[in-house]
Amino acid sequence: MAEGPGGTNADWTARARARIPGGVDSPVRSFASVGGTPYTVVRGEGPYVWDADGRRLVDLVQSYGAVLLGHAHPVVTAAVTAAAALGTTFGAPTPGEVLLAEAICDRVAGCDQVRLVSSGTEAAMSAVRVARGFTGRDRIVKFEGCYHGHSDSLLAGGGSGVATLGIPDSAGVPASAVADTLVVPYNEVPELDERVAAVIVEPVAANMGLVPPAPGFLAGLRQACDRVGALLVFDEVITGFRLGPGGASAETGVTPDLWCFGKVIGGGLPVGAFGGRRAVLEVLAPEGPVYQAGTLSGNPLATAAGLAVLDAVGPADYTALSATAARFGAGLEEALAGAGLAVQVPVVGPLVGIFFAGEPVTGYGTARASAATGHYARFFTALLAQGVALAPGPYEVMFPGLAHHPDVLDQVVAAAAVAARAV
Ligand SMILES: *Cc1c(COP(=O)(O)O)cnc(C)c1O
């Protein structure tokens, strides 16, 4: 049974809606796109979460990829507890931030320095500022369907099959904030010119469902950037330390100028980081003219949790996890296709996606067409009824982690076969 402060999912949802806009602190957590009452999590352990109704769910959300070892892993809990006992924040340098920065740079070839922040949003926002400061240029290029957090200049990019300049995706973002943001289709190398400061990309797109980079796409971006002196920014907030110890740059052999990290490197606490070559990072204050700061940046609890995770996983763990994910993906595809559904289950390393589509999805246009079938919501609801939690939206991916024993994933596949009939 769940041990919590009492109250059901419905109680907590009603109270949340009274005092928190939409009842959630991040819109993707609401059930707006799948319907029904959100479950309120009271605790987690390994691959499971328990909701306020006392139900145990197999959790494939894993905080949208922030959790790699499973919930409440003893290594993380111990690291956080020990750090908390020494004080939670100081506003002065601490060993923990140095150790985490070293751990990141040791694992990611070409990344000489990182600065720690408190979210992936801050990491991407700051990386763009560094690129603009370093190049003295304003324009940035991003790809449709890629997500780089919710900062103004990066909140453009859905909605159009053609390149658009300066159309914000959110009310409250002035057109002027995205006037220098060029949005182009994923998996097509754009023409660049010498006004471009940076090209920012998810090297494996995982915020429009899972869309792998086409062969040659990332290498083509590298060449296109080099030709005009623009910086290539890999947003590895999901892929970093999840695809493998060196992230997507190691897996693909393409080295960007700047990296953004988040999610896994915080071990479930709020951390982001951006990094790159020393010559580029030198533009940051106090050495250079680009300002960037944070009261809780490099927070001792967060760095302790992140370091505990990075230290706990080695190459063999990633290999095993990728094998588990491949088997899981194949099982899911078989279960759904066996029910006569047109389905694609892309797998990249440990990342598993699902599209209700007849053909492989290569970009945002086809990803949206898959979402528009409405199948995901029915699949989601039917799985949840059987005790399996996917993310409540069709553009998210599944995050099997090191706590998801193959037996647990076999149960998910069996539930998927039942859910397929509801779709
Ligand atoms: C989650 C995510 C972000 C934003 O990170 P937050 O910690 O939510 O601010 C940025 N980029 C990518 C690729 C992400 O998946």
Tab-separated table of C-alpha atoms and ligand atoms in Angstrom:
chain	number	residue	atom	x	y	z
A	1	MET	CA	0.000	0.000	0.000
A	2	ALA	CA	1.045	3.522	-0.635
A	3	GLU	CA	2.028	5.516	2.379
A	4	GLY	CA	1.122	9.085	1.793
A	5	PRO	CA	-0.601	12.023	3.312
A	6	GLY	CA	-4.001	10.486	2.558
A	7	GLY	CA	-6.571	11.417	-0.062
A	8	THR	CA	-7.317	9.849	-3.416
A	9	ASN	CA	-6.128	10.809	-6.879
A	10	ALA	CA	-9.393	12.673	-7.365
A	11	ASP	CA	-8.962	14.569	-4.063
A	12	TRP	CA	-5.441	15.679	-4.874
A	13	THR	CA	-6.325	16.607	-8.426
A	14	ALA	CA	-9.199	18.798	-7.212
A	15	ARG	CA	-6.997	20.499	-4.617
A	16	ALA	CA	-4.203	20.941	-7.156
A	17	ARG	CA	-6.572	22.549	-9.650
A	18	ALA	CA	-7.665	25.050	-7.031
A	19	ARG	CA	-4.183	26.307	-6.250
A	20	ILE	CA	-1.953	25.402	-9.206
A	21	PRO	CA	-2.893	26.484	-12.733
A	22	GLY	CA	-4.339	23.452	-14.483
A	23	GLY	CA	-3.398	21.409	-11.420
A	24	VAL	CA	0.152	20.845	-12.676
A	25	ASP	CA	3.559	22.474	-12.506
A	26	SER	CA	4.427	21.340	-16.028
A	27	PRO	CA	1.644	21.071	-18.625
A	28	VAL	CA	2.714	17.718	-20.000
A	29	ARG	CA	1.731	16.120	-16.670
A	30	SER	CA	-1.904	16.983	-17.130
A	31	PHE	CA	-4.088	14.463	-18.896
A	32	ALA	CA	-5.258	17.136	-21.355
A	33	SER	CA	-4.315	15.113	-24.411
A	34	VAL	CA	-5.383	11.669	-23.166
A	35	GLY	CA	-8.403	12.426	-20.965
A	36	GLY	CA	-9.231	11.145	-17.497
A	37	THR	CA	-7.969	12.030	-14.024
A	38	PRO	CA	-4.203	12.258	-13.552
A	39	TYR	CA	-2.735	9.911	-10.987
A	40	THR	CA	-0.949	11.620	-8.112
A	41	VAL	CA	2.289	9.875	-7.211
A	42	VAL	CA	2.988	9.352	-3.534
A	43	ARG	CA	6.132	7.277	-3.891
A	44	GLY	CA	8.309	5.328	-6.262
A	45	GLU	CA	10.668	2.403	-6.075
A	46	GLY	CA	12.659	0.946	-8.949
A	47	PRO	CA	10.402	0.590	-12.007
A	48	TYR	CA	7.220	1.322	-10.036
A	49	VAL	CA	5.262	4.275	-8.724
A	50	TRP	CA	2.351	4.148	-6.278
A	51	ASP	CA	-0.492	6.575	-6.695
A	52	ALA	CA	-2.756	8.175	-4.115
A	53	ASP	CA	-5.396	5.481	-4.722
A	54	GLY	CA	-2.858	2.910	-3.581
A	55	ARG	CA	-2.292	1.446	-7.029
A	56	ARG	CA	1.109	0.272	-8.147
A	57	LEU	CA	1.999	1.273	-11.714
A	58	VAL	CA	4.884	0.121	-13.902
A	59	ASP	CA	6.407	3.520	-14.641
A	60	LEU	CA	7.853	4.130	-18.103
A	61	VAL	CA	7.841	7.901	-17.585
A	62	GLN	CA	10.772	7.942	-15.131
A	63	SER	CA	10.444	11.727	-14.855
A	64	TYR	CA	10.745	12.108	-18.629
A	65	GLY	CA	14.150	10.523	-18.580
A	66	ALA	CA	15.631	12.185	-15.512
A	67	VAL	CA	15.719	8.824	-13.724
A	68	LEU	CA	18.050	6.126	-15.049
A	69	LEU	CA	18.570	3.773	-12.095
A	70	GLY	CA	14.897	3.555	-11.105
A	71	HIS	CA	13.102	5.449	-8.360
A	72	ALA	CA	14.591	5.815	-4.883
A	73	HIS	CA	17.745	3.929	-5.807
A	74	PRO	CA	19.719	3.378	-2.587
A	75	VAL	CA	22.892	4.845	-4.087
A	76	VAL	CA	21.125	8.104	-4.897
A	77	THR	CA	19.164	8.248	-1.667
A	78	ALA	CA	22.353	7.780	0.344
A	79	ALA	CA	24.242	10.436	-1.628
A	80	VAL	CA	21.466	12.991	-1.232
A	81	THR	CA	21.024	12.242	2.464
A	82	ALA	CA	24.736	12.564	3.152
A	83	ALA	CA	24.947	15.833	1.208
A	84	ALA	CA	21.873	17.287	2.937
A	85	ALA	CA	23.453	16.679	6.327
A	86	LEU	CA	26.333	18.966	5.328
A	87	GLY	CA	24.110	21.855	4.251
A	88	THR	CA	21.943	22.349	1.203
A	89	THR	CA	23.305	25.460	-0.507
A	90	PHE	CA	26.041	27.985	0.194
A	91	GLY	CA	26.581	30.429	-2.635
A	92	ALA	CA	30.240	29.469	-2.686
A	93	PRO	CA	32.119	26.831	-4.683
A	94	THR	CA	31.767	23.253	-3.442
A	95	PRO	CA	33.664	20.038	-4.212
A	96	GLY	CA	30.475	18.413	-5.509
A	97	GLU	CA	30.158	20.720	-8.492
A	98	VAL	CA	33.796	20.159	-9.407
A	99	LEU	CA	33.365	16.396	-9.178
A	100	LEU	CA	30.261	16.421	-11.374
A	101	ALA	CA	31.896	18.730	-13.938
A	102	GLU	CA	34.918	16.406	-14.031
A	103	ALA	CA	32.680	13.360	-14.400
A	104	ILE	CA	30.871	14.935	-17.354
A	105	CYS	CA	34.018	16.132	-19.125
A	106	ASP	CA	35.804	12.811	-18.526
A	107	ARG	CA	33.018	10.969	-20.321
A	108	VAL	CA	32.286	13.312	-23.221
A	109	ALA	CA	35.181	13.638	-25.653
A	110	GLY	CA	35.708	17.231	-26.770
A	111	CYS	CA	33.823	18.767	-23.860
A	112	ASP	CA	36.575	20.558	-21.910
A	113	GLN	CA	34.430	22.569	-19.543
A	114	VAL	CA	30.852	22.729	-18.328
A	115	ARG	CA	28.890	25.206	-16.337
A	116	LEU	CA	26.144	23.779	-14.149
A	117	VAL	CA	22.662	25.259	-14.046
A	118	SER	CA	19.368	23.990	-12.622
A	119	SER	CA	17.388	22.802	-15.656
A	120	GLY	CA	17.651	21.785	-19.277
A	121	THR	CA	15.860	24.984	-20.218
A	122	GLU	CA	18.604	27.059	-18.658
A	123	ALA	CA	21.268	24.912	-20.309
A	124	ALA	CA	19.867	25.430	-23.813
A	125	MET	CA	19.117	29.108	-23.234
A	126	SER	CA	22.650	29.714	-21.977
A	127	ALA	CA	24.289	27.669	-24.748
A	128	VAL	CA	22.536	29.858	-27.303
A	129	ARG	CA	23.707	32.986	-25.506
A	130	VAL	CA	27.287	31.703	-25.486
A	131	ALA	CA	27.075	30.900	-29.199
A	132	ARG	CA	25.774	34.370	-29.957
A	133	GLY	CA	28.422	35.981	-27.762
A	134	PHE	CA	31.208	33.875	-29.247
A	135	THR	CA	30.260	34.451	-32.890
A	136	GLY	CA	28.921	37.980	-32.582
A	137	ARG	CA	25.896	36.835	-34.615
A	138	ASP	CA	22.203	36.752	-33.711
A	139	ARG	CA	20.490	34.097	-35.775
A	140	ILE	CA	19.859	30.571	-34.534
A	141	VAL	CA	18.538	27.606	-36.458
A	142	LYS	CA	16.392	24.952	-34.789
A	143	PHE	CA	14.434	22.002	-36.100
A	144	GLU	CA	10.709	21.419	-36.157
A	145	GLY	CA	9.567	19.093	-33.420
A	146	CYS	CA	12.764	19.482	-31.381
A	147	TYR	CA	12.311	20.820	-27.854
A	148	HIS	CA	14.954	22.867	-26.109
A	149	GLY	CA	13.076	24.007	-23.029
A	150	HIS	CA	10.745	26.943	-22.626
A	151	SER	CA	12.980	29.996	-23.017
A	152	ASP	CA	11.556	32.658	-25.315
A	153	SER	CA	13.896	32.423	-28.284
A	154	LEU	CA	13.604	28.627	-28.470
A	155	LEU	CA	9.815	28.458	-28.199
A	156	ALA	CA	9.240	28.322	-31.903
A	157	GLY	CA	9.145	25.293	-34.055
A	158	GLY	CA	5.879	23.501	-34.281
A	159	GLY	CA	3.094	23.926	-36.665
A	160	SER	CA	4.535	24.404	-40.059
A	161	GLY	CA	5.967	22.126	-42.681
A	162	VAL	CA	7.996	24.920	-44.192
A	163	ALA	CA	10.754	26.991	-42.717
A	164	THR	CA	9.310	29.865	-40.771
A	165	LEU	CA	11.032	32.864	-39.307
A	166	GLY	CA	9.771	34.585	-36.249
A	167	ILE	CA	6.525	32.813	-35.380
A	168	PRO	CA	6.304	32.175	-31.638
A	169	ASP	CA	4.635	28.979	-30.430
A	170	SER	CA	3.335	30.454	-27.199
A	171	ALA	CA	1.341	33.484	-26.242
A	172	GLY	CA	3.515	35.771	-24.188
A	173	VAL	CA	6.524	35.328	-26.442
A	174	PRO	CA	6.951	38.526	-28.433
A	175	ALA	CA	7.610	38.113	-32.132
A	176	SER	CA	10.834	40.024	-31.553
A	177	ALA	CA	12.082	37.238	-29.247
A	178	VAL	CA	11.935	34.669	-32.040
A	179	ALA	CA	12.706	37.024	-34.915
A	180	ASP	CA	16.182	35.510	-35.112
A	181	THR	CA	15.043	31.907	-34.728
A	182	LEU	CA	14.845	30.033	-38.014
A	183	VAL	CA	12.840	26.797	-37.868
A	184	VAL	CA	13.603	24.114	-40.434
A	185	PRO	CA	12.571	20.461	-40.955
A	186	TYR	CA	14.355	17.746	-38.962
A	187	ASN	CA	16.561	15.359	-40.885
A	188	GLU	CA	17.242	17.844	-43.685
A	189	VAL	CA	20.517	19.747	-43.678
A	190	PRO	CA	19.619	23.432	-44.078
A	191	GLU	CA	21.447	26.028	-46.140
A	192	LEU	CA	23.241	28.297	-43.704
A	193	ASP	CA	24.781	31.702	-44.154
A	194	GLU	CA	27.097	33.901	-42.169
A	195	ARG	CA	24.330	35.398	-40.071
A	196	VAL	CA	23.903	32.101	-38.208
A	197	ALA	CA	25.411	31.927	-34.713
A	198	ALA	CA	24.278	28.387	-33.924
A	199	VAL	CA	22.393	25.363	-35.106
A	200	ILE	CA	20.756	23.622	-32.153
A	201	VAL	CA	19.504	20.071	-32.542
A	202	GLU	CA	18.432	17.038	-30.579
A	203	PRO	CA	20.898	14.547	-32.055
A	204	VAL	CA	18.233	11.890	-31.526
A	205	ALA	CA	14.878	13.648	-31.493
A	206	ALA	CA	12.871	12.493	-28.484
A	207	ASN	CA	10.262	15.204	-28.024
A	208	MET	CA	8.136	14.435	-31.099
A	209	GLY	CA	8.070	10.773	-30.286
A	210	LEU	CA	11.374	9.089	-31.093
A	211	VAL	CA	12.880	10.125	-34.426
A	212	PRO	CA	16.411	8.923	-35.127
A	213	PRO	CA	18.754	11.106	-37.157
A	214	ALA	CA	18.866	10.047	-40.798
A	215	PRO	CA	22.250	8.711	-41.962
A	216	GLY	CA	24.482	11.681	-42.708
A	217	PHE	CA	22.193	14.276	-41.101
A	218	LEU	CA	24.383	15.123	-38.112
A	219	ALA	CA	27.615	14.959	-40.119
A	220	GLY	CA	25.950	17.224	-42.680
A	221	LEU	CA	25.108	19.735	-39.951
A	222	ARG	CA	28.700	19.646	-38.766
A	223	GLN	CA	29.926	20.454	-42.288
A	224	ALA	CA	27.298	23.133	-42.869
A	225	CYS	CA	28.246	24.861	-39.594
A	226	ASP	CA	31.953	24.676	-40.341
A	227	ARG	CA	31.420	26.186	-43.782
A	228	VAL	CA	29.906	29.404	-42.341
A	229	GLY	CA	31.562	29.529	-38.920
A	230	ALA	CA	28.382	28.728	-36.971
A	231	LEU	CA	28.480	26.662	-33.794
A	232	LEU	CA	26.774	23.273	-33.651
A	233	VAL	CA	24.882	22.713	-30.401
A	234	PHE	CA	23.789	19.209	-29.418
A	235	ASP	CA	20.908	19.329	-26.971
A	236	GLU	CA	21.681	16.105	-25.134
A	237	VAL	CA	19.337	16.780	-22.239
A	238	ILE	CA	17.706	13.395	-22.962
A	239	THR	CA	20.477	11.532	-24.806
A	240	GLY	CA	23.361	12.544	-22.525
A	241	PHE	CA	24.404	9.674	-20.250
A	242	ARG	CA	21.384	7.700	-21.426
A	243	LEU	CA	22.368	6.499	-24.903
A	244	GLY	CA	25.751	5.527	-23.498
A	245	PRO	CA	28.460	6.975	-21.270
A	246	GLY	CA	29.472	9.514	-23.937
A	247	GLY	CA	25.953	10.378	-25.104
A	248	ALA	CA	24.959	10.970	-28.713
A	249	SER	CA	28.207	12.595	-29.788
A	250	ALA	CA	30.089	9.415	-28.864
A	251	GLU	CA	27.441	7.161	-30.398
A	252	THR	CA	27.254	9.074	-33.694
A	253	GLY	CA	30.881	10.183	-34.020
A	254	VAL	CA	29.820	13.787	-34.655
A	255	THR	CA	31.297	16.310	-32.217
A	256	PRO	CA	29.387	19.543	-31.626
A	257	ASP	CA	30.855	22.817	-30.378
A	258	LEU	CA	28.469	23.003	-27.447
A	259	TRP	CA	26.508	20.429	-25.473
A	260	CYS	CA	23.424	20.839	-23.318
A	261	PHE	CA	22.789	18.326	-20.558
A	262	GLY	CA	20.087	17.836	-17.963
A	263	LYS	CA	17.792	15.043	-16.782
A	264	VAL	CA	20.151	12.079	-16.055
A	265	ILE	CA	23.018	14.267	-14.786
A	266	GLY	CA	20.866	15.423	-11.887
A	267	GLY	CA	19.997	11.935	-10.689
A	268	GLY	CA	16.401	13.113	-10.243
A	269	LEU	CA	17.274	16.501	-8.767
A	270	PRO	CA	17.274	19.802	-10.663
A	271	VAL	CA	20.475	20.081	-12.699
A	272	GLY	CA	21.408	21.155	-16.182
A	273	ALA	CA	24.775	21.862	-17.740
A	274	PHE	CA	26.170	23.354	-20.873
A	275	GLY	CA	29.692	22.804	-22.032
A	276	GLY	CA	32.165	22.716	-24.860
A	277	ARG	CA	35.673	23.681	-25.834
A	278	ARG	CA	37.539	25.888	-23.416
A	279	ALA	CA	38.022	28.556	-26.108
A	280	VAL	CA	34.250	28.858	-26.506
A	281	LEU	CA	33.340	28.705	-22.808
A	282	GLU	CA	35.847	31.473	-22.079
A	283	VAL	CA	33.326	34.030	-23.311
A	284	LEU	CA	31.374	33.466	-20.068
A	285	ALA	CA	31.557	35.869	-17.145
A	286	PRO	CA	33.703	36.301	-15.095
A	287	GLU	CA	36.326	35.713	-17.814
A	288	GLY	CA	34.352	37.040	-20.723
A	289	PRO	CA	31.464	39.326	-21.634
A	290	VAL	CA	28.572	36.796	-21.699
A	291	TYR	CA	26.595	36.968	-18.460
A	292	GLN	CA	24.984	33.882	-16.944
A	293	ALA	CA	24.333	33.026	-13.299
A	294	GLY	CA	22.266	31.067	-10.762
A	295	THR	CA	21.760	31.122	-6.986
A	296	LEU	CA	21.278	27.349	-6.814
A	297	SER	CA	23.554	26.442	-9.753
A	298	GLY	CA	25.758	23.487	-8.851
A	299	ASN	CA	23.605	22.762	-5.837
A	300	PRO	CA	25.258	20.270	-3.451
A	301	LEU	CA	22.292	17.886	-3.248
A	302	ALA	CA	21.804	17.853	-6.996
A	303	THR	CA	25.456	17.359	-7.823
A	304	ALA	CA	25.704	14.539	-5.266
A	305	ALA	CA	22.741	12.765	-6.854
A	306	GLY	CA	24.050	13.236	-10.380
A	307	LEU	CA	27.512	12.053	-9.498
A	308	ALA	CA	26.116	8.990	-7.733
A	309	VAL	CA	24.271	8.014	-10.914
A	310	LEU	CA	27.203	8.612	-13.251
A	311	ASP	CA	29.474	6.630	-10.951
A	312	ALA	CA	26.989	3.773	-10.682
A	313	VAL	CA	26.710	3.050	-14.411
A	314	GLY	CA	29.349	1.689	-16.734
A	315	PRO	CA	29.474	0.727	-20.410
A	316	ALA	CA	28.171	-2.776	-19.644
A	317	ASP	CA	25.036	-1.332	-18.028
A	318	TYR	CA	24.257	0.699	-21.130
A	319	THR	CA	24.817	-2.318	-23.355
A	320	ALA	CA	22.483	-4.411	-21.218
A	321	LEU	CA	19.867	-1.666	-21.080
A	322	SER	CA	19.937	-1.202	-24.849
A	323	ALA	CA	19.492	-4.952	-25.323
A	324	THR	CA	16.546	-4.922	-22.922
A	325	ALA	CA	15.018	-1.971	-24.783
A	326	ALA	CA	15.482	-3.649	-28.163
A	327	ARG	CA	13.687	-6.748	-26.918
A	328	PHE	CA	10.937	-4.643	-25.354
A	329	GLY	CA	10.450	-2.627	-28.545
A	330	ALA	CA	10.259	-5.761	-30.683
A	331	GLY	CA	7.726	-7.258	-28.272
A	332	LEU	CA	5.574	-4.143	-28.319
A	333	GLU	CA	5.618	-3.948	-32.087
A	334	GLU	CA	4.648	-7.590	-32.379
A	335	ALA	CA	1.821	-7.206	-29.858
A	336	LEU	CA	0.365	-4.165	-31.620
A	337	ALA	CA	0.939	-5.272	-35.192
A	338	GLY	CA	-0.481	-8.658	-34.202
A	339	ALA	CA	-3.724	-6.867	-33.367
A	340	GLY	CA	-3.786	-5.449	-36.882
A	341	LEU	CA	-2.623	-1.929	-36.002
A	342	ALA	CA	-0.321	0.096	-38.235
A	343	VAL	CA	2.448	0.805	-35.751
A	344	GLN	CA	6.094	1.854	-35.649
A	345	VAL	CA	8.209	1.185	-32.565
A	346	PRO	CA	11.552	2.940	-33.101
A	347	VAL	CA	14.328	2.041	-30.668
A	348	VAL	CA	17.581	3.985	-30.272
A	349	GLY	CA	19.784	2.534	-27.537
A	350	PRO	CA	17.569	2.513	-24.431
A	351	LEU	CA	14.969	4.907	-25.915
A	352	VAL	CA	11.727	3.403	-27.204
A	353	GLY	CA	9.076	5.295	-29.151
A	354	ILE	CA	5.649	4.450	-30.470
A	355	PHE	CA	3.878	5.853	-33.506
A	356	PHE	CA	0.570	4.738	-34.882
A	357	ALA	CA	1.686	5.036	-38.489
A	358	GLY	CA	2.160	2.808	-41.492
A	359	GLU	CA	5.618	4.123	-42.369
A	360	PRO	CA	8.659	5.076	-40.293
A	361	VAL	CA	8.383	8.619	-38.905
A	362	THR	CA	11.262	10.865	-39.973
A	363	GLY	CA	10.111	14.320	-38.914
A	364	TYR	CA	7.493	16.468	-37.264
A	365	GLY	CA	4.956	16.313	-40.083
A	366	THR	CA	4.622	12.540	-39.948
A	367	ALA	CA	4.863	12.573	-36.145
A	368	ARG	CA	1.865	14.910	-36.006
A	369	ALA	CA	-0.090	12.793	-38.438
A	370	SER	CA	0.476	9.795	-36.166
A	371	ALA	CA	-0.651	11.768	-33.108
A	372	ALA	CA	-3.740	12.956	-34.984
A	373	THR	CA	-5.042	9.375	-35.263
A	374	GLY	CA	-5.976	9.648	-31.559
A	375	HIS	CA	-4.855	6.037	-31.073
A	376	TYR	CA	-2.268	6.992	-28.488
A	377	ALA	CA	-4.867	8.260	-26.015
A	378	ARG	CA	-6.844	5.001	-26.214
A	379	PHE	CA	-3.681	2.925	-25.917
A	380	PHE	CA	-2.521	5.007	-22.952
A	381	THR	CA	-5.848	4.691	-21.146
A	382	ALA	CA	-6.082	0.948	-21.729
A	383	LEU	CA	-2.537	0.428	-20.450
A	384	LEU	CA	-3.111	2.587	-17.386
A	385	ALA	CA	-6.171	0.504	-16.570
A	386	GLN	CA	-3.807	-2.473	-16.456
A	387	GLY	CA	-1.296	-0.728	-14.204
A	388	VAL	CA	1.183	0.558	-16.789
A	389	ALA	CA	2.043	4.264	-16.924
A	390	LEU	CA	3.225	5.836	-20.158
A	391	ALA	CA	3.633	9.581	-20.536
A	392	PRO	CA	0.209	11.212	-21.032
A	393	GLY	CA	0.969	12.574	-24.495
A	394	PRO	CA	1.776	11.167	-27.934
A	395	TYR	CA	5.023	13.118	-28.402
A	396	GLU	CA	6.897	11.529	-25.511
A	397	VAL	CA	9.095	8.461	-25.495
A	398	MET	CA	9.336	5.514	-23.118
A	399	PHE	CA	12.213	5.378	-20.667
A	400	PRO	CA	12.890	1.798	-19.621
A	401	GLY	CA	15.796	2.086	-17.175
A	402	LEU	CA	18.182	-0.076	-15.254
A	403	ALA	CA	15.450	-1.032	-12.761
A	404	HIS	CA	13.125	-2.405	-15.448
A	405	HIS	CA	13.822	-6.122	-15.238
A	406	PRO	CA	12.932	-7.886	-18.514
A	407	ASP	CA	10.090	-9.695	-16.673
A	408	VAL	CA	8.484	-6.340	-15.876
A	409	LEU	CA	8.703	-5.293	-19.511
A	410	ASP	CA	7.233	-8.650	-20.581
A	411	GLN	CA	4.211	-7.779	-18.433
A	412	VAL	CA	3.981	-4.446	-20.240
A	413	VAL	CA	4.039	-6.235	-23.596
A	414	ALA	CA	1.262	-8.564	-22.444
A	415	ALA	CA	-0.775	-5.552	-21.313
A	416	ALA	CA	-0.092	-3.860	-24.659
A	417	ALA	CA	-1.549	-6.839	-26.495
A	418	VAL	CA	-4.771	-6.386	-24.489
A	419	ALA	CA	-4.694	-2.593	-24.909
A	420	ALA	CA	-4.300	-2.974	-28.678
A	421	ARG	CA	-7.849	-4.287	-28.810
A	422	ALA	CA	-9.096	-1.067	-27.206
A	423	VAL	CA	-7.335	0.957	-29.900
B	1	LIG	C1	13.519	18.104	-21.129
B	1	LIG	C2	14.282	18.780	-22.209
B	1	LIG	C3	14.708	20.108	-22.104
B	1	LIG	C4	14.269	21.003	-20.972
B	1	LIG	O1	14.752	20.574	-19.754
B	1	LIG	P1	13.992	21.078	-18.403
B	1	LIG	O2	14.836	20.515	-17.317
B	1	LIG	O3	12.616	20.517	-18.487
B	1	LIG	O4	14.001	22.546	-18.425
B	1	LIG	C5	15.526	20.627	-23.083
B	1	LIG	N1	15.905	19.880	-24.127
B	1	LIG	C6	15.511	18.596	-24.278
B	1	LIG	C7	15.995	17.814	-25.447
B	1	LIG	C8	14.667	18.018	-23.338
B	1	LIG	O5	14.240	16.771	-23.514
